[in-house]
Amino acid sequence: MDFGYSPRAKEYIERVKAFMRDHVIPAEEAYHAQMSGSPDWRQWRQPALMEDLKAKAKAAGLWNLFLPDPHHGAGLKVVEYAALAELMGYNTMAAEVFNCNAPDTGNMEVLHMYGSPAQQDRWLKPLLAGEIRSAFCMTEPDVASSDATNMEATAVPDGDEVVVNGRKWFSSGIGHPNCKILIFMGLTDPTAERHKRHSMILVPLDTPGVKIERMLPAFGVYDEPFGHGEVTFDQVRVPKENIIAGLGRGFEIAQGRLGPGRIHHCMRAIGGAERALALMCERGDKRVAFGKTLNQLGGNVDVIANARMAIEQARLLTLKAAWMMDTVGVKAAMSEISQIKVVAPNMAQVVLDAAIQMHGAQGVTLDTPLSTLAAYVRTVRLADGPDEVHRKVVAKFELARQRAARGEA
Ligand SMILES: Cc1cc2nc3c(=O)[nH]c(=O)nc-3n(C[C@H](O)[C@H](O)[C@H](O)COP(=O)(O)OP(=O)(O)OC[C@H]3O[C@@H](n4cnc5c(N)ncnc54)[C@H](O)[C@@H]3O)c2cc1C
């Protein structure tokens, strides 16, 4: 593995770093102040400041950096973009500034890889332009959704149409005022082989029968203006041209969608940990108690050293997984992708918790990004598969490797 960044990646790193320093971080407070603050998602608006920042990032050529296709994005390798995702993890607003936020990135990747030319024209283009937002509706309240083959909501062909029925939840982004399109995963053929039963369907949000029942708070926070919606689909009819890639390919697409997304989530979690460490060091140097700075008290230097070591380990492992995706492909990197999906958010959770502790009561307020980042990294341990499912993948590969090494495969 090559541990250095390419000159092109280095150049992007410097530009994103400068943009974060000059534009995004100074806007944090004003951005939050422009939110409605209402638990009623119907009141939510896109803060004007976000559109300003997006326009600036676009003009600076810092746009769609996640897409490896140079015609639509920056053409960066996964390992190169990983460094940029880390910088975007310094707060929870930055990724949208660069049009690199979940779930839109994953949805754009799906449309880019599997969408028909007509689907790309209608939905991918405005998503790439940042004009609309999207949601991914897979998880259901009534079934264990860590097993994607469990989904019970249906997507059944009927003549020239597909009829969609069921209840989904944690559809992130569905509360965004610009959300226009949903990617729905539904059961098409319960008699087919387990991994070929589901299909992915494009459902415009304004189709009759689609109803947002409520937004779900995560640790009491609604993640405005994106939100996590519970949504029902009642006899929703869309043309069969809205099927992505073909009936029965839902599971395959879901797997393809999650590989790069996991690198992005993990690197953002690492960025959140870096920000926490920086804030913790500064606070510890400046705040005085019992006649000493906090950094001179108790075991606080150990806390700082442990945080640095943990971040470095998680970053190296995540970059290894990204590098493997670039060189040997997602399939061969499956164990490493699952490893980082456990390691990075767990590490970030510990570092953020330590930084909150060093900030005393202020740490749990919204005066610093710490509490929001802590909530975010905690949810990453569930979203895109809980820790336990990823451990299962790691163990499966390890046991197979060990059995092969013993000649027992
Ligand atoms: C903030 C947030 C945003 C999300 N955004 C989206 C989104 O945009 N679209 C979407 O479709 N979904 C989204 N999700 C849902 C997420 O993908 C699911 O929560 C996740 O897949 C787990 O499914 P579940 O909640 O049904 O948990 P369950 O499947 O019920 O699992 C519950 C728990 O059981 C345990 N468990 C499960 N499997 C195993 C195993 N093999 N071994 C041991 N223990 C196990 C784990 O502890 C797990 O946490 C989001 C979730 C959160 C929290």
CSV table of N, CA, C and O in Angstrom, one decimal, residues 159-260:
chain,number,residue,atom,x,y,z
A,159,GLY,N,-49.2,-4.2,-15.4
A,159,GLY,CA,-49.3,-3.6,-16.7
A,159,GLY,C,-48.0,-2.7,-16.9
A,159,GLY,O,-46.9,-3.2,-16.7
A,160,ASP,N,-48.3,-1.5,-17.3
A,160,ASP,CA,-47.2,-0.5,-17.6
A,160,ASP,C,-46.7,0.2,-16.3
A,160,ASP,O,-45.9,1.1,-16.4
A,161,GLU,N,-47.3,-0.3,-15.2
A,161,GLU,CA,-46.9,0.4,-13.9
A,161,GLU,C,-46.3,-0.5,-12.9
A,161,GLU,O,-46.4,-1.7,-13.0
A,162,VAL,N,-45.8,0.1,-11.8
A,162,VAL,CA,-45.4,-0.7,-10.6
A,162,VAL,C,-46.2,-0.1,-9.5
A,162,VAL,O,-46.3,1.1,-9.3
A,163,VAL,N,-46.8,-1.0,-8.7
A,163,VAL,CA,-47.6,-0.6,-7.5
A,163,VAL,C,-46.8,-0.8,-6.3
A,163,VAL,O,-46.3,-1.9,-6.0
A,164,VAL,N,-46.7,0.3,-5.5
A,164,VAL,CA,-45.8,0.3,-4.3
A,164,VAL,C,-46.7,0.5,-3.1
A,164,VAL,O,-47.5,1.3,-3.0
A,165,ASN,N,-46.4,-0.4,-2.1
A,165,ASN,CA,-47.2,-0.4,-0.8
A,165,ASN,C,-46.3,-0.7,0.3
A,165,ASN,O,-45.4,-1.5,0.2
A,166,GLY,N,-46.6,-0.1,1.5
A,166,GLY,CA,-45.8,-0.4,2.7
A,166,GLY,C,-45.4,0.8,3.5
A,166,GLY,O,-45.8,1.9,3.2
A,167,ARG,N,-44.7,0.5,4.6
A,167,ARG,CA,-44.3,1.6,5.5
A,167,ARG,C,-42.8,1.5,5.7
A,167,ARG,O,-42.2,0.4,6.0
A,168,LYS,N,-42.1,2.6,5.5
A,168,LYS,CA,-40.7,2.7,5.7
A,168,LYS,C,-40.4,3.7,6.8
A,168,LYS,O,-41.2,4.6,7.1
A,169,TRP,N,-39.2,3.6,7.4
A,169,TRP,CA,-38.8,4.7,8.3
A,169,TRP,C,-37.3,4.9,8.3
A,169,TRP,O,-36.6,4.2,7.6
A,170,PHE,N,-36.9,6.0,9.0
A,170,PHE,CA,-35.5,6.4,8.9
A,170,PHE,C,-35.1,6.7,7.5
A,170,PHE,O,-34.0,6.4,7.1
A,171,SER,N,-36.0,7.3,6.7
A,171,SER,CA,-35.7,7.7,5.4
A,171,SER,C,-35.1,9.1,5.5
A,171,SER,O,-35.8,10.1,5.6
A,172,SER,N,-33.8,9.1,5.6
A,172,SER,CA,-33.0,10.4,5.9
A,172,SER,C,-33.1,11.3,4.7
A,172,SER,O,-33.0,10.8,3.5
A,173,GLY,N,-33.3,12.5,4.9
A,173,GLY,CA,-33.4,13.5,3.8
A,173,GLY,C,-34.8,13.8,3.3
A,173,GLY,O,-35.0,14.8,2.6
A,174,ILE,N,-35.8,13.0,3.8
A,174,ILE,CA,-37.1,13.2,3.2
A,174,ILE,C,-37.8,14.4,3.7
A,174,ILE,O,-38.7,14.9,3.1
A,175,GLY,N,-37.3,15.0,4.8
A,175,GLY,CA,-37.8,16.3,5.3
A,175,GLY,C,-37.2,17.5,4.6
A,175,GLY,O,-37.7,18.6,4.9
A,176,HIS,N,-36.2,17.3,3.8
A,176,HIS,CA,-35.5,18.5,3.2
A,176,HIS,C,-36.5,19.2,2.3
A,176,HIS,O,-37.1,18.5,1.5
A,177,PRO,N,-36.5,20.5,2.4
A,177,PRO,CA,-37.5,21.2,1.5
A,177,PRO,C,-37.2,21.0,0.0
A,177,PRO,O,-38.1,21.1,-0.8
A,178,ASN,N,-36.0,20.6,-0.3
A,178,ASN,CA,-35.7,20.3,-1.8
A,178,ASN,C,-35.8,18.8,-2.1
A,178,ASN,O,-35.5,18.5,-3.3
A,179,CYS,N,-36.3,18.0,-1.2
A,179,CYS,CA,-36.4,16.6,-1.5
A,179,CYS,C,-37.5,16.3,-2.5
A,179,CYS,O,-38.6,16.7,-2.3
A,180,LYS,N,-37.1,15.7,-3.6
A,180,LYS,CA,-38.1,15.4,-4.7
A,180,LYS,C,-38.2,14.0,-5.1
A,180,LYS,O,-39.2,13.6,-5.6
A,181,ILE,N,-37.2,13.2,-4.8
A,181,ILE,CA,-37.2,11.8,-5.3
A,181,ILE,C,-36.8,10.8,-4.2
A,181,ILE,O,-35.9,11.1,-3.5
A,182,LEU,N,-37.5,9.6,-4.2
A,182,LEU,CA,-37.2,8.6,-3.3
A,182,LEU,C,-36.7,7.3,-4.1
A,182,LEU,O,-37.3,7.0,-5.1
A,183,ILE,N,-35.7,6.7,-3.5
A,183,ILE,CA,-35.4,5.3,-4.0
A,183,ILE,C,-36.0,4.3,-3.0
A,183,ILE,O,-35.6,4.3,-1.9
A,184,PHE,N,-37.0,3.6,-3.5
A,184,PHE,CA,-37.8,2.7,-2.7
A,184,PHE,C,-37.3,1.3,-2.9
A,184,PHE,O,-37.2,0.8,-4.1
A,185,MET,N,-37.1,0.5,-1.8
A,185,MET,CA,-36.8,-0.9,-2.0
A,185,MET,C,-38.0,-1.8,-1.6
A,185,MET,O,-38.4,-1.6,-0.5
A,186,GLY,N,-38.5,-2.6,-2.5
A,186,GLY,CA,-39.7,-3.3,-2.2
A,186,GLY,C,-39.6,-4.8,-2.7
A,186,GLY,O,-38.9,-5.1,-3.6
A,187,LEU,N,-40.4,-5.6,-2.1
A,187,LEU,CA,-40.5,-7.0,-2.4
A,187,LEU,C,-41.3,-7.2,-3.7
A,187,LEU,O,-42.5,-6.7,-3.8
A,188,THR,N,-40.7,-7.8,-4.7
A,188,THR,CA,-41.4,-8.0,-5.9
A,188,THR,C,-41.8,-9.5,-6.1
A,188,THR,O,-42.9,-9.8,-6.5
A,189,ASP,N,-40.9,-10.4,-5.8
A,189,ASP,CA,-41.2,-11.8,-6.0
A,189,ASP,C,-40.8,-12.7,-4.8
A,189,ASP,O,-39.6,-13.1,-4.7
A,190,PRO,N,-41.7,-12.9,-3.8
A,190,PRO,CA,-41.3,-13.7,-2.6
A,190,PRO,C,-40.9,-15.1,-2.9
A,190,PRO,O,-40.3,-15.7,-2.0
A,191,THR,N,-41.2,-15.6,-4.1
A,191,THR,CA,-40.8,-17.0,-4.4
A,191,THR,C,-39.4,-17.1,-5.0
A,191,THR,O,-38.8,-18.2,-5.2
A,192,ALA,N,-38.8,-16.0,-5.4
A,192,ALA,CA,-37.5,-16.0,-6.0
A,192,ALA,C,-36.4,-16.3,-5.0
A,192,ALA,O,-36.6,-16.3,-3.8
A,193,GLU,N,-35.2,-16.6,-5.5
A,193,GLU,CA,-34.0,-16.8,-4.6
A,193,GLU,C,-33.9,-15.5,-3.7
A,193,GLU,O,-34.2,-14.4,-4.2
A,194,ARG,N,-33.5,-15.8,-2.4
A,194,ARG,CA,-33.6,-14.8,-1.4
A,194,ARG,C,-33.0,-13.4,-1.8
A,194,ARG,O,-33.6,-12.3,-1.4
A,195,HIS,N,-31.9,-13.4,-2.5
A,195,HIS,CA,-31.3,-12.1,-2.9
A,195,HIS,C,-31.8,-11.5,-4.2
A,195,HIS,O,-31.2,-10.6,-4.7
A,196,LYS,N,-32.8,-12.2,-4.7
A,196,LYS,CA,-33.4,-11.6,-6.0
A,196,LYS,C,-34.9,-11.3,-5.9
A,196,LYS,O,-35.6,-11.2,-6.9
A,197,ARG,N,-35.3,-11.1,-4.7
A,197,ARG,CA,-36.8,-10.9,-4.4
A,197,ARG,C,-37.1,-9.4,-4.5
A,197,ARG,O,-38.3,-9.1,-4.7
A,198,HIS,N,-36.2,-8.6,-4.3
A,198,HIS,CA,-36.5,-7.1,-4.1
A,198,HIS,C,-36.1,-6.3,-5.3
A,198,HIS,O,-35.1,-6.7,-6.0
A,199,SER,N,-36.8,-5.2,-5.5
A,199,SER,CA,-36.5,-4.3,-6.6
A,199,SER,C,-36.3,-2.9,-6.0
A,199,SER,O,-36.9,-2.5,-5.0
A,200,MET,N,-35.6,-2.0,-6.8
A,200,MET,CA,-35.5,-0.6,-6.4
A,200,MET,C,-36.3,0.2,-7.4
A,200,MET,O,-36.1,0.1,-8.6
A,201,ILE,N,-37.1,1.1,-6.9
A,201,ILE,CA,-38.0,1.9,-7.7
A,201,ILE,C,-37.9,3.4,-7.4
A,201,ILE,O,-37.8,3.7,-6.2
A,202,LEU,N,-37.9,4.2,-8.4
A,202,LEU,CA,-37.8,5.6,-8.3
A,202,LEU,C,-39.3,6.1,-8.0
A,202,LEU,O,-40.1,5.9,-8.9
A,203,VAL,N,-39.5,6.8,-6.9
A,203,VAL,CA,-40.8,7.3,-6.6
A,203,VAL,C,-40.7,8.8,-6.3
A,203,VAL,O,-40.2,9.2,-5.3
A,204,PRO,N,-41.3,9.6,-7.2
A,204,PRO,CA,-41.3,11.0,-6.9
A,204,PRO,C,-42.1,11.3,-5.6
A,204,PRO,O,-43.1,10.6,-5.4
A,205,LEU,N,-41.6,12.2,-4.8
A,205,LEU,CA,-42.2,12.4,-3.4
A,205,LEU,C,-43.6,12.9,-3.5
A,205,LEU,O,-44.4,12.6,-2.7
A,206,ASP,N,-43.9,13.6,-4.7
A,206,ASP,CA,-45.3,14.1,-4.8
A,206,ASP,C,-46.3,13.1,-5.4
A,206,ASP,O,-47.4,13.5,-5.8
A,207,THR,N,-45.9,11.8,-5.6
A,207,THR,CA,-46.8,10.9,-6.2
A,207,THR,C,-48.0,10.6,-5.2
A,207,THR,O,-47.8,10.4,-4.0
A,208,PRO,N,-49.3,10.6,-5.7
A,208,PRO,CA,-50.4,10.3,-4.8
A,208,PRO,C,-50.2,9.0,-4.1
A,208,PRO,O,-49.8,8.0,-4.7
A,209,GLY,N,-50.5,9.0,-2.8
A,209,GLY,CA,-50.4,7.8,-1.9
A,209,GLY,C,-49.1,7.8,-1.1
A,209,GLY,O,-49.0,7.0,-0.2
A,210,VAL,N,-48.2,8.7,-1.4
A,210,VAL,CA,-47.0,8.8,-0.5
A,210,VAL,C,-47.3,9.8,0.6
A,210,VAL,O,-47.7,10.9,0.3
A,211,LYS,N,-47.1,9.4,1.8
A,211,LYS,CA,-47.4,10.3,3.0
A,211,LYS,C,-46.3,10.2,4.0
A,211,LYS,O,-46.0,9.1,4.5
A,212,ILE,N,-45.7,11.4,4.3
A,212,ILE,CA,-44.8,11.4,5.4
A,212,ILE,C,-45.6,11.5,6.7
A,212,ILE,O,-46.4,12.5,6.9
A,213,GLU,N,-45.5,10.5,7.5
A,213,GLU,CA,-46.3,10.4,8.8
A,213,GLU,C,-45.7,11.3,9.9
A,213,GLU,O,-46.4,11.9,10.6
A,214,ARG,N,-44.3,11.2,10.0
A,214,ARG,CA,-43.7,12.0,11.0
A,214,ARG,C,-42.2,12.0,10.7
A,214,ARG,O,-41.7,11.2,10.0
A,215,MET,N,-41.5,12.9,11.4
A,215,MET,CA,-40.0,12.9,11.4
A,215,MET,C,-39.6,12.3,12.7
A,215,MET,O,-40.1,12.6,13.8
A,216,LEU,N,-38.5,11.4,12.7
A,216,LEU,CA,-38.0,10.8,13.9
A,216,LEU,C,-36.8,11.5,14.4
A,216,LEU,O,-35.8,11.7,13.7
A,217,PRO,N,-36.9,11.9,15.7
A,217,PRO,CA,-35.7,12.5,16.3
A,217,PRO,C,-34.6,11.5,16.6
A,217,PRO,O,-34.9,10.4,17.0
A,218,ALA,N,-33.4,11.9,16.4
A,218,ALA,CA,-32.2,11.0,16.8
A,218,ALA,C,-31.6,11.7,18.0
A,218,ALA,O,-31.1,12.8,17.8
A,219,PHE,N,-31.7,11.1,19.2
A,219,PHE,CA,-31.2,11.7,20.4
A,219,PHE,C,-31.9,13.1,20.6
A,219,PHE,O,-31.2,14.1,21.0
A,220,GLY,N,-33.1,13.2,20.3
A,220,GLY,CA,-33.9,14.4,20.5
A,220,GLY,C,-33.7,15.5,19.4
A,220,GLY,O,-34.3,16.6,19.4
A,221,VAL,N,-32.8,15.2,18.4
A,221,VAL,CA,-32.5,16.2,17.4
A,221,VAL,C,-33.1,15.7,16.0
A,221,VAL,O,-33.0,14.5,15.7
A,222,TYR,N,-33.7,16.6,15.3
A,222,TYR,CA,-34.4,16.2,14.0
A,222,TYR,C,-33.5,16.2,12.8
A,222,TYR,O,-33.9,15.9,11.7
A,223,ASP,N,-32.2,16.6,13.0
A,223,ASP,CA,-31.3,16.8,11.8
A,223,ASP,C,-31.9,17.6,10.7
A,223,ASP,O,-31.8,17.3,9.5
A,224,GLU,N,-32.6,18.7,11.1
A,224,GLU,CA,-33.1,19.7,10.2
A,224,GLU,C,-32.0,20.2,9.4
A,224,GLU,O,-30.9,20.5,9.9
A,225,PRO,N,-32.1,20.5,8.1
A,225,PRO,CA,-33.4,20.4,7.3
A,225,PRO,C,-33.5,19.0,6.6
A,225,PRO,O,-34.4,18.9,5.7
A,226,PHE,N,-32.7,18.0,6.9
A,226,PHE,CA,-32.8,16.7,6.2
A,226,PHE,C,-33.9,15.9,6.9
A,226,PHE,O,-34.8,15.5,6.2
A,227,GLY,N,-33.8,15.6,8.2
A,227,GLY,CA,-34.8,14.8,8.8
A,227,GLY,C,-34.7,13.3,8.5
A,227,GLY,O,-34.1,12.9,7.5
A,228,HIS,N,-35.3,12.5,9.4
A,228,HIS,CA,-35.4,11.0,9.2
A,228,HIS,C,-36.9,10.7,9.2
A,228,HIS,O,-37.5,10.8,10.3
A,229,GLY,N,-37.5,10.4,8.1
A,229,GLY,CA,-39.0,10.3,8.1
A,229,GLY,C,-39.5,8.9,8.2
A,229,GLY,O,-38.9,7.9,7.8
A,230,GLU,N,-40.7,8.8,8.8
A,230,GLU,CA,-41.5,7.6,8.7
A,230,GLU,C,-42.5,7.9,7.6
A,230,GLU,O,-43.2,8.9,7.6
A,231,VAL,N,-42.6,7.0,6.6
A,231,VAL,CA,-43.4,7.3,5.4
A,231,VAL,C,-44.2,6.1,5.0
A,231,VAL,O,-43.7,5.0,5.0
A,232,THR,N,-45.5,6.4,4.6
A,232,THR,CA,-46.3,5.2,4.1
A,232,THR,C,-46.5,5.4,2.6
A,232,THR,O,-46.6,6.5,2.1
A,233,PHE,N,-46.7,4.2,2.0
A,233,PHE,CA,-46.9,4.2,0.6
A,233,PHE,C,-48.2,3.3,0.4
A,233,PHE,O,-48.3,2.2,0.7
A,234,ASP,N,-49.3,4.0,-0.1
A,234,ASP,CA,-50.6,3.4,-0.2
A,234,ASP,C,-51.0,3.3,-1.7
A,234,ASP,O,-51.4,4.4,-2.2
A,235,GLN,N,-50.9,2.2,-2.3
A,235,GLN,CA,-51.3,2.0,-3.7
A,235,GLN,C,-50.6,3.1,-4.6
A,235,GLN,O,-51.3,3.7,-5.4
A,236,VAL,N,-49.3,3.3,-4.4
A,236,VAL,CA,-48.6,4.3,-5.1
A,236,VAL,C,-48.2,3.7,-6.5
A,236,VAL,O,-47.7,2.6,-6.6
A,237,ARG,N,-48.6,4.4,-7.5
A,237,ARG,CA,-48.4,3.9,-8.9
A,237,ARG,C,-47.4,4.7,-9.6
A,237,ARG,O,-47.5,6.0,-9.7
A,238,VAL,N,-46.3,4.1,-10.1
A,238,VAL,CA,-45.4,4.8,-11.0
A,238,VAL,C,-45.1,4.0,-12.3
A,238,VAL,O,-45.3,2.8,-12.3
A,239,PRO,N,-44.7,4.7,-13.4
A,239,PRO,CA,-44.5,3.9,-14.6
A,239,PRO,C,-43.4,2.9,-14.4
A,239,PRO,O,-42.4,3.1,-13.6
A,240,LYS,N,-43.4,1.8,-15.2
A,240,LYS,CA,-42.4,0.7,-14.9
A,240,LYS,C,-41.0,1.2,-15.4
A,240,LYS,O,-40.0,0.6,-15.0
A,241,GLU,N,-41.0,2.3,-16.1
A,241,GLU,CA,-39.7,2.9,-16.5
A,241,GLU,C,-38.9,3.4,-15.2
A,241,GLU,O,-37.7,3.7,-15.3
A,242,ASN,N,-39.7,3.4,-14.1
A,242,ASN,CA,-39.0,3.9,-12.8
A,242,ASN,C,-38.3,2.8,-12.1
A,242,ASN,O,-37.7,3.0,-11.0
A,243,ILE,N,-38.4,1.5,-12.6
A,243,ILE,CA,-37.6,0.4,-12.0
A,243,ILE,C,-36.1,0.7,-12.3
A,243,ILE,O,-35.8,1.0,-13.4
A,244,ILE,N,-35.3,0.6,-11.3
A,244,ILE,CA,-33.8,0.8,-11.5
A,244,ILE,C,-33.2,-0.6,-11.9
A,244,ILE,O,-33.3,-1.5,-11.1
A,245,ALA,N,-32.6,-0.6,-13.0
A,245,ALA,CA,-31.8,-1.7,-13.5
A,245,ALA,C,-32.6,-3.0,-13.9
A,245,ALA,O,-32.2,-3.8,-14.6
A,246,GLY,N,-33.8,-3.2,-13.3
A,246,GLY,CA,-34.6,-4.4,-13.6
A,246,GLY,C,-35.1,-5.0,-12.3
A,246,GLY,O,-34.6,-4.8,-11.2
A,247,LEU,N,-36.2,-5.7,-12.5
A,247,LEU,CA,-36.9,-6.3,-11.3
A,247,LEU,C,-35.9,-7.3,-10.6
A,247,LEU,O,-35.2,-8.0,-11.3
A,248,GLY,N,-36.0,-7.4,-9.3
A,248,GLY,CA,-35.2,-8.4,-8.6
A,248,GLY,C,-33.8,-8.0,-8.3
A,248,GLY,O,-33.0,-8.8,-7.8
A,249,ARG,N,-33.4,-6.8,-8.7
A,249,ARG,CA,-32.0,-6.4,-8.5
A,249,ARG,C,-31.7,-5.5,-7.3
A,249,ARG,O,-30.6,-4.9,-7.2
A,250,GLY,N,-32.7,-5.4,-6.5
A,250,GLY,CA,-32.7,-4.5,-5.3
A,250,GLY,C,-31.5,-4.8,-4.4
A,250,GLY,O,-30.8,-3.9,-4.0
A,251,PHE,N,-31.3,-6.0,-4.0
A,251,PHE,CA,-30.3,-6.4,-3.1
A,251,PHE,C,-28.9,-6.1,-3.6
A,251,PHE,O,-28.1,-5.5,-3.0
A,252,GLU,N,-28.8,-6.5,-4.9
A,252,GLU,CA,-27.5,-6.2,-5.6
A,252,GLU,C,-27.1,-4.7,-5.6
A,252,GLU,O,-26.0,-4.3,-5.3
A,253,ILE,N,-28.1,-3.9,-5.9
A,253,ILE,CA,-27.9,-2.5,-5.9
A,253,ILE,C,-27.6,-1.9,-4.5
A,253,ILE,O,-26.7,-1.1,-4.3
A,254,ALA,N,-28.3,-2.4,-3.5
A,254,ALA,CA,-28.1,-2.0,-2.1
A,254,ALA,C,-26.7,-2.3,-1.7
A,254,ALA,O,-26.0,-1.4,-1.1
A,255,GLN,N,-26.1,-3.4,-2.1
A,255,GLN,CA,-24.8,-3.8,-1.7
A,255,GLN,C,-23.8,-2.9,-2.4
A,255,GLN,O,-22.9,-2.4,-1.8
A,256,GLY,N,-24.0,-2.6,-3.7
A,256,GLY,CA,-23.1,-1.8,-4.5
A,256,GLY,C,-23.1,-0.3,-4.0
A,256,GLY,O,-22.1,0.3,-4.0
A,257,ARG,N,-24.3,0.1,-3.5
A,257,ARG,CA,-24.5,1.5,-3.0
A,257,ARG,C,-23.7,1.7,-1.7
A,257,ARG,O,-23.2,2.8,-1.5
A,258,LEU,N,-23.5,0.7,-0.9
A,258,LEU,CA,-23.0,0.9,0.4
A,258,LEU,C,-21.5,0.9,0.5
A,258,LEU,O,-20.9,1.5,1.5
A,259,GLY,N,-20.8,0.3,-0.4
A,259,GLY,CA,-19.3,0.3,-0.3
A,259,GLY,C,-18.6,1.6,-0.2
A,259,GLY,O,-18.1,1.9,0.9
A,260,PRO,N,-18.7,2.5,-1.2
A,260,PRO,CA,-18.1,3.8,-1.0
A,260,PRO,C,-18.7,4.6,0.1
A,260,PRO,O,-18.0,5.3,0.8
